[in-house]
PDB file of C-alpha atoms in Angstrom:
ATOM      1  CA  MET A  16     104.057  92.455  65.251  1.00  0.00           C
ATOM      2  CA  SER A  17     105.314  89.726  67.528  1.00  0.00           C
ATOM      3  CA  ARG A  18     104.129  89.760  71.172  1.00  0.00           C
ATOM      4  CA  LYS A  19     106.736  89.511  73.905  1.00  0.00           C
ATOM      5  CA  PRO A  20     106.299  86.317  76.032  1.00  0.00           C
ATOM      6  CA  LEU A  21     105.835  86.785  79.761  1.00  0.00           C
ATOM      7  CA  ASN A  22     105.322  84.261  82.551  1.00  0.00           C
ATOM      8  CA  HIS A  23     102.282  84.567  84.856  1.00  0.00           C
ATOM      9  CA  VAL A  24     104.121  86.685  87.461  1.00  0.00           C
ATOM     10  CA  GLN A  25     105.452  89.134  84.855  1.00  0.00           C
ATOM     11  CA  TYR A  26     102.101  89.326  83.051  1.00  0.00           C
ATOM     12  CA  LEU A  27     100.264  89.971  86.309  1.00  0.00           C
ATOM     13  CA  ALA A  28     102.821  92.679  87.167  1.00  0.00           C
ATOM     14  CA  GLU A  29     102.309  94.409  83.818  1.00  0.00           C
ATOM     15  CA  LEU A  30      98.526  94.331  84.261  1.00  0.00           C
ATOM     16  CA  ASN A  31      98.682  95.840  87.728  1.00  0.00           C
ATOM     17  CA  LEU A  32     101.239  98.518  86.804  1.00  0.00           C
ATOM     18  CA  ARG A  33      98.992  99.770  84.016  1.00  0.00           C
ATOM     19  CA  LEU A  34      95.865  99.506  86.157  1.00  0.00           C
ATOM     20  CA  TRP A  35      97.387 101.452  89.024  1.00  0.00           C
ATOM     21  CA  ALA A  36      98.590 104.181  86.596  1.00  0.00           C
ATOM     22  CA  ASP A  37      95.201 104.431  84.906  1.00  0.00           C
ATOM     23  CA  PRO A  38      93.155 107.610  85.582  1.00  0.00           C
ATOM     24  CA  GLU A  39      90.071 105.525  86.305  1.00  0.00           C
ATOM     25  CA  PHE A  40      91.883 103.437  88.995  1.00  0.00           C
ATOM     26  CA  SER A  41      90.051 103.210  92.292  1.00  0.00           C
ATOM     27  CA  GLU A  42      91.630 102.025  95.573  1.00  0.00           C
ATOM     28  CA  GLY A  43      91.261  98.267  95.951  1.00  0.00           C
ATOM     29  CA  MET A  44      91.336  97.367  92.220  1.00  0.00           C
ATOM     30  CA  GLU A  45      93.933  94.828  91.215  1.00  0.00           C
ATOM     31  CA  PHE A  46      94.498  91.828  89.028  1.00  0.00           C
ATOM     32  CA  LYS A  47      95.022  88.545  90.828  1.00  0.00           C
ATOM     33  CA  LEU A  48      96.430  85.159  89.939  1.00  0.00           C
ATOM     34  CA  TYR A  49      94.031  82.449  90.963  1.00  0.00           C
ATOM     35  CA  PRO A  50      94.989  78.873  91.938  1.00  0.00           C
ATOM     36  CA  ASP A  51      93.844  77.508  88.594  1.00  0.00           C
ATOM     37  CA  GLY A  52      96.292  79.770  86.800  1.00  0.00           C
ATOM     38  CA  ALA A  53      93.669  82.254  85.599  1.00  0.00           C
ATOM     39  CA  ILE A  54      94.318  85.996  85.907  1.00  0.00           C
ATOM     40  CA  ALA A  55      91.311  88.169  86.528  1.00  0.00           C
ATOM     41  CA  GLY A  56      90.385  91.598  87.764  1.00  0.00           C
ATOM     42  CA  HIS A  57      89.373  91.840  91.369  1.00  0.00           C
ATOM     43  CA  LEU A  58      87.975  94.583  93.608  1.00  0.00           C
ATOM     44  CA  ARG A  59      88.282  94.489  97.324  1.00  0.00           C
ATOM     45  CA  HIS A  60      85.652  96.246  99.398  1.00  0.00           C
ATOM     46  CA  ALA A  61      83.381  96.740  96.386  1.00  0.00           C
ATOM     47  CA  ASP A  62      80.506  98.085  98.552  1.00  0.00           C
ATOM     48  CA  GLY A  63      81.857 101.583  98.597  1.00  0.00           C
ATOM     49  CA  MET A  64      82.927 101.808  94.961  1.00  0.00           C
ATOM     50  CA  GLY A  65      79.556 102.153  93.169  1.00  0.00           C
ATOM     51  CA  SER A  66      81.106 102.555  89.754  1.00  0.00           C
ATOM     52  CA  CYS A  67      79.729 100.648  86.825  1.00  0.00           C
ATOM     53  CA  SER A  68      82.813 101.568  84.791  1.00  0.00           C
ATOM     54  CA  ILE A  69      85.111  99.278  86.803  1.00  0.00           C
ATOM     55  CA  PRO A  70      84.608  96.142  84.629  1.00  0.00           C
ATOM     56  CA  ALA A  71      85.342  98.250  81.569  1.00  0.00           C
ATOM     57  CA  VAL A  72      88.632  99.503  83.138  1.00  0.00           C
ATOM     58  CA  PHE A  73      89.779  95.872  83.754  1.00  0.00           C
ATOM     59  CA  ALA A  74      88.738  94.883  80.261  1.00  0.00           C
ATOM     60  CA  ARG A  75      90.569  97.829  78.636  1.00  0.00           C
ATOM     61  CA  ILE A  76      93.806  97.071  80.573  1.00  0.00           C
ATOM     62  CA  GLU A  77      93.573  93.398  79.711  1.00  0.00           C
ATOM     63  CA  ALA A  78      93.148  94.230  75.995  1.00  0.00           C
ATOM     64  CA  GLN A  79      96.152  96.597  76.024  1.00  0.00           C
ATOM     65  CA  VAL A  80      98.416  94.058  77.678  1.00  0.00           C
ATOM     66  CA  ALA A  81      97.244  91.193  75.455  1.00  0.00           C
ATOM     67  CA  ARG A  82      98.109  93.184  72.335  1.00  0.00           C
ATOM     68  CA  GLU A  83     101.751  93.634  73.445  1.00  0.00           C
ATOM     69  CA  PHE A  84     102.479  90.443  75.499  1.00  0.00           C
ATOM     70  CA  GLU A  85     101.816  86.711  75.251  1.00  0.00           C
ATOM     71  CA  LEU A  86     101.131  84.729  78.468  1.00  0.00           C
ATOM     72  CA  GLN A  87     103.287  81.599  78.697  1.00  0.00           C
ATOM     73  CA  ALA A  88     101.733  78.491  80.063  1.00  0.00           C
ATOM     74  CA  LEU A  89     102.887  77.471  83.525  1.00  0.00           C
ATOM     75  CA  LEU A  90     104.833  74.242  83.725  1.00  0.00           C
ATOM     76  CA  PRO A  91     103.510  71.967  86.529  1.00  0.00           C
ATOM     77  CA  GLU A  92     106.612  72.376  88.673  1.00  0.00           C
ATOM     78  CA  VAL A  93     106.513  76.185  88.270  1.00  0.00           C
ATOM     79  CA  ALA A  94     102.829  76.292  89.135  1.00  0.00           C
ATOM     80  CA  ASP A  95     103.507  74.471  92.353  1.00  0.00           C
ATOM     81  CA  SER A  96     106.126  76.992  93.426  1.00  0.00           C
ATOM     82  CA  VAL A  97     103.903  79.940  92.496  1.00  0.00           C
ATOM     83  CA  TYR A  98     100.910  78.704  94.517  1.00  0.00           C
ATOM     84  CA  HIS A  99     102.762  77.221  97.518  1.00  0.00           C
TER      85      HIS A  99
END
């Protein structure tokens, strides 16, 4: 099965849509695009969360999306427009 190619913005949107619809979602969880082009799970205000399952939720969503979609590399000129 061929994976559908997505750019960083589309891939990030797919990750977050699935995360926010997940039954184990907690307020403040989101995937972020970092300046180096990496996408990673992030939790704002982690003090009040207290759940050790949060890393597993991020990992599960990442694995689901990676099975269906392929992340396209950013071209330098596109990367500049995404980050600035």
